[in-house]
PDB file of C-alpha atoms in Angstrom:
ATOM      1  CA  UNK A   1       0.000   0.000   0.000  1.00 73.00           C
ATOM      2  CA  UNK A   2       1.399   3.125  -1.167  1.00 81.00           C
ATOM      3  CA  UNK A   3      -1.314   5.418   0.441  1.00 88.00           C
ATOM      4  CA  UNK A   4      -0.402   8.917   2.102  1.00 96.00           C
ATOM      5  CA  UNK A   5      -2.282   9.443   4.912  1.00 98.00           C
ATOM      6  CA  UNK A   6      -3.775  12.842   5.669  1.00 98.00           C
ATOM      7  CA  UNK A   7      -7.329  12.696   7.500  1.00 98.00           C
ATOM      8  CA  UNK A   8      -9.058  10.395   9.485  1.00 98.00           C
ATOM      9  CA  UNK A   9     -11.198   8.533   6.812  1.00 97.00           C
ATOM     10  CA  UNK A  10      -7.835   8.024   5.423  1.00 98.00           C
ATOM     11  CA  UNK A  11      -6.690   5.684   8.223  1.00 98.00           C
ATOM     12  CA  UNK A  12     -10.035   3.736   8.645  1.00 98.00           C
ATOM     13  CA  UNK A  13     -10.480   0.905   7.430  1.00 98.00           C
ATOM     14  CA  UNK A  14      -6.746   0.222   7.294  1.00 98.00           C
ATOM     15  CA  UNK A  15      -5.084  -3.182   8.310  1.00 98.00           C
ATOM     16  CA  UNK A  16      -1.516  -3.270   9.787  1.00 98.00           C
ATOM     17  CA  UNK A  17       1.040  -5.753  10.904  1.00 98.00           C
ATOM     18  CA  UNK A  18       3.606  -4.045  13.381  1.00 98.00           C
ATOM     19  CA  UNK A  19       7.054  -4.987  15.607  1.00 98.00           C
ATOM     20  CA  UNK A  20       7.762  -3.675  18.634  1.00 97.00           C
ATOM     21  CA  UNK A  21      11.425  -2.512  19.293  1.00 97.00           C
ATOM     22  CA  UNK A  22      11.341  -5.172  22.605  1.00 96.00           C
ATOM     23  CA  UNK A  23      10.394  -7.967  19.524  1.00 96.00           C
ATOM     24  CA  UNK A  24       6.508  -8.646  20.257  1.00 96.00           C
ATOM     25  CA  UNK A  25       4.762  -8.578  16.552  1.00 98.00           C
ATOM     26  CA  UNK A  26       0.817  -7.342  16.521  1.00 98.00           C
ATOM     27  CA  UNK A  27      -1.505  -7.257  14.132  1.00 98.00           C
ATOM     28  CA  UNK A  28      -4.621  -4.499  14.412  1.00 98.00           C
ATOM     29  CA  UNK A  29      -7.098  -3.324  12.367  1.00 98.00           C
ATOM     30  CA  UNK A  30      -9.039   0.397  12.100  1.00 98.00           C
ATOM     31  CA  UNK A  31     -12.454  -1.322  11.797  1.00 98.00           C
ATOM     32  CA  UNK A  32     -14.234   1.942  11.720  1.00 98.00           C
ATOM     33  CA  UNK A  33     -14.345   5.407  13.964  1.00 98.00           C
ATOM     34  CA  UNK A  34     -15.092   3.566  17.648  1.00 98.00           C
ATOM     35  CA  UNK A  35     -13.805  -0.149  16.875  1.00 98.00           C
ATOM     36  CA  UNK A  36     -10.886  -2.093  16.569  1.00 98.00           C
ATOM     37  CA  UNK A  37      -9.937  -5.771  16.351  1.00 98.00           C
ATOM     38  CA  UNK A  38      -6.576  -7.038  17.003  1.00 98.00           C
ATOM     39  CA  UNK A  39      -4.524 -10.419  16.936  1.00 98.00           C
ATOM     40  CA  UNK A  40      -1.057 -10.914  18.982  1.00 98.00           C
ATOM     41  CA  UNK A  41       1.780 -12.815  17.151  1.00 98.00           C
ATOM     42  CA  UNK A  42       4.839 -12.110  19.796  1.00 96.00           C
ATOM     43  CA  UNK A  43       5.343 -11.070  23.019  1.00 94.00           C
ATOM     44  CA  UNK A  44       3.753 -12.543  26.806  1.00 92.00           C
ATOM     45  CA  UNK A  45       0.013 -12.700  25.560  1.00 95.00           C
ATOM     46  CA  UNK A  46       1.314 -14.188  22.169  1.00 96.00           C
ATOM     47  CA  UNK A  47      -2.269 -15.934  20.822  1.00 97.00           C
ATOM     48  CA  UNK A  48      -4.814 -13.462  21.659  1.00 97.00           C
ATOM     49  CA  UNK A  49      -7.244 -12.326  19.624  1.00 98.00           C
ATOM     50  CA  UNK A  50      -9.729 -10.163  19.847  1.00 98.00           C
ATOM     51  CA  UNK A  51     -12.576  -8.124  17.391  1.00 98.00           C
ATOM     52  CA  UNK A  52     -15.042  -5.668  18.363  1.00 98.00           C
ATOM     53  CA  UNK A  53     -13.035  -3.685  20.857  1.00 98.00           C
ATOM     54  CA  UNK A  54     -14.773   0.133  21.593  1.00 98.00           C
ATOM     55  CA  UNK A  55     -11.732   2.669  21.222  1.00 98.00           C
ATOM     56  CA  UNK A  56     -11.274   6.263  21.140  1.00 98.00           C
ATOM     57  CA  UNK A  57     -10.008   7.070  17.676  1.00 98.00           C
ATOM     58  CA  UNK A  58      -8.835  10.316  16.990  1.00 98.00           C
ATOM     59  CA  UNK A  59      -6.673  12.416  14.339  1.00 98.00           C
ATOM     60  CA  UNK A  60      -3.908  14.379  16.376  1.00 98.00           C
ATOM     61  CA  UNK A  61      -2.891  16.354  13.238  1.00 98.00           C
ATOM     62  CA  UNK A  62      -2.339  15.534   9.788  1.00 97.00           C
ATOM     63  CA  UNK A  63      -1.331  11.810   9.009  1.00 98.00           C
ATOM     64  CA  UNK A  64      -0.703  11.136  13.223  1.00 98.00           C
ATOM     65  CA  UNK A  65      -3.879   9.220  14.944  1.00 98.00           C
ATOM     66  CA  UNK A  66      -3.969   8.211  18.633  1.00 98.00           C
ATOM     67  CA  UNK A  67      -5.941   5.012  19.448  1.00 98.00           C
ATOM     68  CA  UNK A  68      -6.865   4.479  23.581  1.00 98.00           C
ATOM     69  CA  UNK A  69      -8.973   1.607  25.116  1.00 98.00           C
ATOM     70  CA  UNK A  70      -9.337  -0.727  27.980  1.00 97.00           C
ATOM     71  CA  UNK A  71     -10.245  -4.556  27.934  1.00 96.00           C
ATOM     72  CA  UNK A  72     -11.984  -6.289  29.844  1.00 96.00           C
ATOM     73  CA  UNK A  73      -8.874  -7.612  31.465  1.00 96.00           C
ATOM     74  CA  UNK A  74      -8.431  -4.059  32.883  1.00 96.00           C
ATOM     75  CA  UNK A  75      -5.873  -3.517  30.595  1.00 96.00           C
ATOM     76  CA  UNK A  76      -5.416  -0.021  28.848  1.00 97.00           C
ATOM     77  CA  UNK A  77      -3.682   0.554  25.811  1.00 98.00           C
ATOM     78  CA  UNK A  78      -2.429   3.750  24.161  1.00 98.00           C
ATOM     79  CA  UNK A  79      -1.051   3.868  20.290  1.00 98.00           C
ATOM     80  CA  UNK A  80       0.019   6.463  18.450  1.00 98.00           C
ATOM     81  CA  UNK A  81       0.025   5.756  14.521  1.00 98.00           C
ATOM     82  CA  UNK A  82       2.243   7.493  12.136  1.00 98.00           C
ATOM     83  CA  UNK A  83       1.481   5.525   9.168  1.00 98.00           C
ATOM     84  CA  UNK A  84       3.671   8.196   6.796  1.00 98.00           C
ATOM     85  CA  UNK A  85       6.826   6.624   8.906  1.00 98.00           C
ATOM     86  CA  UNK A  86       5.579   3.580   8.972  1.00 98.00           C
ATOM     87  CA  UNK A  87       6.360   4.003  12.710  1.00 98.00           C
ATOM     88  CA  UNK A  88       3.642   3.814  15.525  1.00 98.00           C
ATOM     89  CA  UNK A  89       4.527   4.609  19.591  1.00 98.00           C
ATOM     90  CA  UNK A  90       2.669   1.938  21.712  1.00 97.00           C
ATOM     91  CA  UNK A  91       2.254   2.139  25.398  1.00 98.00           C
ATOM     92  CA  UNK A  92       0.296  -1.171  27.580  1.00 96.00           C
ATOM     93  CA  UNK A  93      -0.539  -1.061  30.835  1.00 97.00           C
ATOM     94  CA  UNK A  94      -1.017  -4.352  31.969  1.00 96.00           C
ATOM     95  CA  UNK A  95      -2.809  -5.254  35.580  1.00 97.00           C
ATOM     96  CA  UNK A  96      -0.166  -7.175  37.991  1.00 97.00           C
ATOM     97  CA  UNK A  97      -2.690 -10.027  37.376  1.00 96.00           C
ATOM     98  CA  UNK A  98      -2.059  -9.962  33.254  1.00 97.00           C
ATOM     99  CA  UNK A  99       1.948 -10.144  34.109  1.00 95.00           C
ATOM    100  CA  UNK A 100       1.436 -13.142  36.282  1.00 96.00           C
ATOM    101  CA  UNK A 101      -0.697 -14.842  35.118  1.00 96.00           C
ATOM    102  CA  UNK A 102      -1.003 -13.967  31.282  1.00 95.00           C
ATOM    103  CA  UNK A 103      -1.911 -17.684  29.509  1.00 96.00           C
ATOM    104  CA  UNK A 104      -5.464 -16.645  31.286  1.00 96.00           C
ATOM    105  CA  UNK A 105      -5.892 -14.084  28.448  1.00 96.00           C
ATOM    106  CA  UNK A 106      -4.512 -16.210  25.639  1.00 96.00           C
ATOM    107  CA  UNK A 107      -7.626 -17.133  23.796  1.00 96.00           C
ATOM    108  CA  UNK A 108     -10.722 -15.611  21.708  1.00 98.00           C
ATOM    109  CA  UNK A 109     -11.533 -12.510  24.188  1.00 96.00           C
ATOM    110  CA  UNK A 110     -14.874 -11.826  23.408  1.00 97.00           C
ATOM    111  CA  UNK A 111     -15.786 -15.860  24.291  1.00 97.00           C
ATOM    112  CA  UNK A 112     -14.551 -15.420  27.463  1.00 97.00           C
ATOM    113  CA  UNK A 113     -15.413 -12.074  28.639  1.00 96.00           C
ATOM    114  CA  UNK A 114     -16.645 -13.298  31.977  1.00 96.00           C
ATOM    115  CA  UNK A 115     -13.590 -15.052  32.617  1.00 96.00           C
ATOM    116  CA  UNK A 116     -11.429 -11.639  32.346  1.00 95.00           C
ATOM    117  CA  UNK A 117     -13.624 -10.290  34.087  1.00 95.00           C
ATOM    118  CA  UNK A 118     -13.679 -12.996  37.291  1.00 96.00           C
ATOM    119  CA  UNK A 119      -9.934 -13.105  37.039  1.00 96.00           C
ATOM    120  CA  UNK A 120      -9.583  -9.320  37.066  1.00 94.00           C
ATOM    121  CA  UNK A 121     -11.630  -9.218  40.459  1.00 94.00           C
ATOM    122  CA  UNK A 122      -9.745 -12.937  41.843  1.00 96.00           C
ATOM    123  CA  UNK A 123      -5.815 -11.207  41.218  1.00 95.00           C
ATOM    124  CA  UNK A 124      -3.889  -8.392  41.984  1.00 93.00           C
ATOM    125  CA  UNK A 125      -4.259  -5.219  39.426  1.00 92.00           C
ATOM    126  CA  UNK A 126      -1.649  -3.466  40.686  1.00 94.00           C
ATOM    127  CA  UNK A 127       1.373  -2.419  40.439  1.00 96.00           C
ATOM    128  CA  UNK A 128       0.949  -2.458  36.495  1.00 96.00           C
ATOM    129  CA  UNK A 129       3.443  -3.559  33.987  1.00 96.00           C
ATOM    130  CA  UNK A 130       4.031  -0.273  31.805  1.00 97.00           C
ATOM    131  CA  UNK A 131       5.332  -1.554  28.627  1.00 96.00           C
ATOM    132  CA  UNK A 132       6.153   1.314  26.442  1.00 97.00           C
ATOM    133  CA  UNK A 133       7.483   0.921  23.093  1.00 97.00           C
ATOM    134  CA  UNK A 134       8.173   2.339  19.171  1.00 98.00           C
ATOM    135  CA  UNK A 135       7.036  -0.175  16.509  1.00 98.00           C
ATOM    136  CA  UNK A 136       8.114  -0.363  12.907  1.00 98.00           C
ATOM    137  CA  UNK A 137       5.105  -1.582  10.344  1.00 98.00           C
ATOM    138  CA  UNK A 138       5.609  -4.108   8.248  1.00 98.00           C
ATOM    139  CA  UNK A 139       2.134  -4.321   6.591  1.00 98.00           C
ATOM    140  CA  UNK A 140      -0.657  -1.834   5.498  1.00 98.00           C
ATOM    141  CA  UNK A 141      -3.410  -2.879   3.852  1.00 97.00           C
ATOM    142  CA  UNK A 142      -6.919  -1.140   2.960  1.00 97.00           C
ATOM    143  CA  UNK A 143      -9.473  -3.814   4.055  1.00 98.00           C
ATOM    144  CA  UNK A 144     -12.366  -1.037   4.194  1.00 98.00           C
ATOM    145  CA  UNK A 145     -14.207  -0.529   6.873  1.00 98.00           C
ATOM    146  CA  UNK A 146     -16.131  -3.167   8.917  1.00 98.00           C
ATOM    147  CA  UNK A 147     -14.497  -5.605   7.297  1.00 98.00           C
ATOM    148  CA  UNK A 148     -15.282  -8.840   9.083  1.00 97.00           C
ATOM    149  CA  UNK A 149     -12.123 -10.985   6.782  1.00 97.00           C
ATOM    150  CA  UNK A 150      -9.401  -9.067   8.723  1.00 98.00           C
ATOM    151  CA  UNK A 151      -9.341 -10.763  11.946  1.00 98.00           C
ATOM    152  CA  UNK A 152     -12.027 -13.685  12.207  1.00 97.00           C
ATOM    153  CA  UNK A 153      -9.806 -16.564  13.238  1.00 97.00           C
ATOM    154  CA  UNK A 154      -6.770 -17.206  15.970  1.00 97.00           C
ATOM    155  CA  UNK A 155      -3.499 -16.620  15.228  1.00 97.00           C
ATOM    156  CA  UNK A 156      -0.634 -19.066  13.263  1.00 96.00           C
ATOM    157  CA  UNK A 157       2.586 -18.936  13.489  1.00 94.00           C
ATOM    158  CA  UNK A 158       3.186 -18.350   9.713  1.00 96.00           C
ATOM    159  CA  UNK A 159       0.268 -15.814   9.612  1.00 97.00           C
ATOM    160  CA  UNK A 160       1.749 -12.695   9.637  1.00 98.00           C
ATOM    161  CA  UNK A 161       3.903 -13.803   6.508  1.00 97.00           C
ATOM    162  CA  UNK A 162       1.235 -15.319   4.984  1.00 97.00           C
ATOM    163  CA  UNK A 163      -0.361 -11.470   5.023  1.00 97.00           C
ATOM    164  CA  UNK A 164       2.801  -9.990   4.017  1.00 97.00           C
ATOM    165  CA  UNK A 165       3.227 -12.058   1.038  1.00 96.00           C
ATOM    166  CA  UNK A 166      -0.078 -11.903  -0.579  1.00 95.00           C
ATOM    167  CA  UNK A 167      -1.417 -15.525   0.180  1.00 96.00           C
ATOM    168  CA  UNK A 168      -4.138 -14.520   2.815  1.00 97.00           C
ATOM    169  CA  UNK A 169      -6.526 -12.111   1.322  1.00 97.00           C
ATOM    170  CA  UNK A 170      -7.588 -11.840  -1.948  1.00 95.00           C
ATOM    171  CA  UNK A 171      -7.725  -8.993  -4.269  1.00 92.00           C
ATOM    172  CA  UNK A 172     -11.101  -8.313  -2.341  1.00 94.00           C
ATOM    173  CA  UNK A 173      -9.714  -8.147   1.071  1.00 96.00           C
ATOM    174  CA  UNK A 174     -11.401 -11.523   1.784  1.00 96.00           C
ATOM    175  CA  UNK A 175      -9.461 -14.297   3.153  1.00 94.00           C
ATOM    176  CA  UNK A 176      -8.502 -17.212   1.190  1.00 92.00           C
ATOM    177  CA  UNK A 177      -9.414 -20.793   1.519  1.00 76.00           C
ATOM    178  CA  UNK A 178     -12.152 -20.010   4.627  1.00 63.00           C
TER     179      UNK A 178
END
C-alpha cells in the first residue's frame, strides 16, 4: 500500500502488521471510527485475539492518529500511529494479574469475557506492567471498513507472513481458503 495518509477517513479501514522494538509482533485493524480488532503474534500474551473492541479514535494532526482503550482484562492501551513513517509509539498497561498470570488471556476474548472479568476481580491489578514501546510496520493494507475478513480466526505462526506475502486475502480483502 502506497497510500499517504492525511485525514481520518484516510486511516479507517486500514489493516496493519507491526514490531515492537522489545520484539513482540501485533496485528490491528481500524475497523471503523469507535472499533478495533486485534490479533497478537509475539510477546507474553502471544495468541490473543480479539474483534469488536470500543476505542477512542482520533486524528492528532495531519497523518498522526492516537488510538486508547481498555479490555476487559483491565488492561489499557495507548497507540500512536504514524502511518507516513511507517512508525507507531505503543504504550500497555497491563494489571499485575495480566503479568502473572497472562496464559489466562490467551484465547478468543470476546468468548470469554466473563472469565477476564472474574480473574480481574480474583488477582492483583496493581502495580501495572508499563510496557512502552516504538514499533516499525511491516504491513498496510486497505481492508475497508467493517471488514469482518481481517481478523475472524486465531493466530498461526506463519500468519503474519502469509499477510505480508499476498497468500491470505484476496484482491477483495477476503481471506482465502475459509
Amino acid at each position: 500500500m502506497t497510500k499517504t495518509f492525511k485525514t481520518l477517513d484516510d486511516f479507517l479501514g486500514t489493516h496493519f502488521i507491526y514490531t515492537y522494538d522489545n520484539g513482540w509482533e501485533y496485528e490491528w485493524y481500524a475497523k471503523n471510527d469507535h472499533t478495533v480488532d486485534y490479533r497478537i503474534h509475539g510477546g507474553m500474551v502471544a495468541g490473543r485475539w480479539v474483534t469488536d473492541q470500543k476505542a477512542d479514535i482520533v486524528m492528532l494532526t495531519e497523518g498522526i492518529y492516537k488510538i486508547s482503550w481498555t479490555e476487559p482484562t483491565g488492561t489499557d492501551v495507548a497507540l500512536d500511529f504514524m502511518p507516513n513513517e511507517k512508525k507507531l509509539h505503543g504504550t500497555i498497561f497491563f494489571p499485575k494479574w495480566v503479568e502473572e498470570h497472562p496464559e489466562i488471556t490467551v484465547t478468543y476474548q470476546n468468548e470469554h469475557i466473563d472469565l477476564m472479568e472474574q480473574s480481574r476481580e480474583k488477582y492483583a491489578t496493581y502495580p501495572k506492567l508499563v510496557v512502552p514501546e516504538f514499533a516499525n510496520i511491516t504491513y498496510m493494507g486497505d481492508a475497508g471498513q467493517n471488514n469482518e475478513d481481517v481478523i475472524s480466526e486465531a493466530p498461526y505462526k506463519e500468519m503474519p507472513n502469509d499477510i505480508r506475502n499476498g497468500k491470505y486475502f484476496d484482491e477483495n480483502y477476503h481471506r482465502v481458503n475459509k
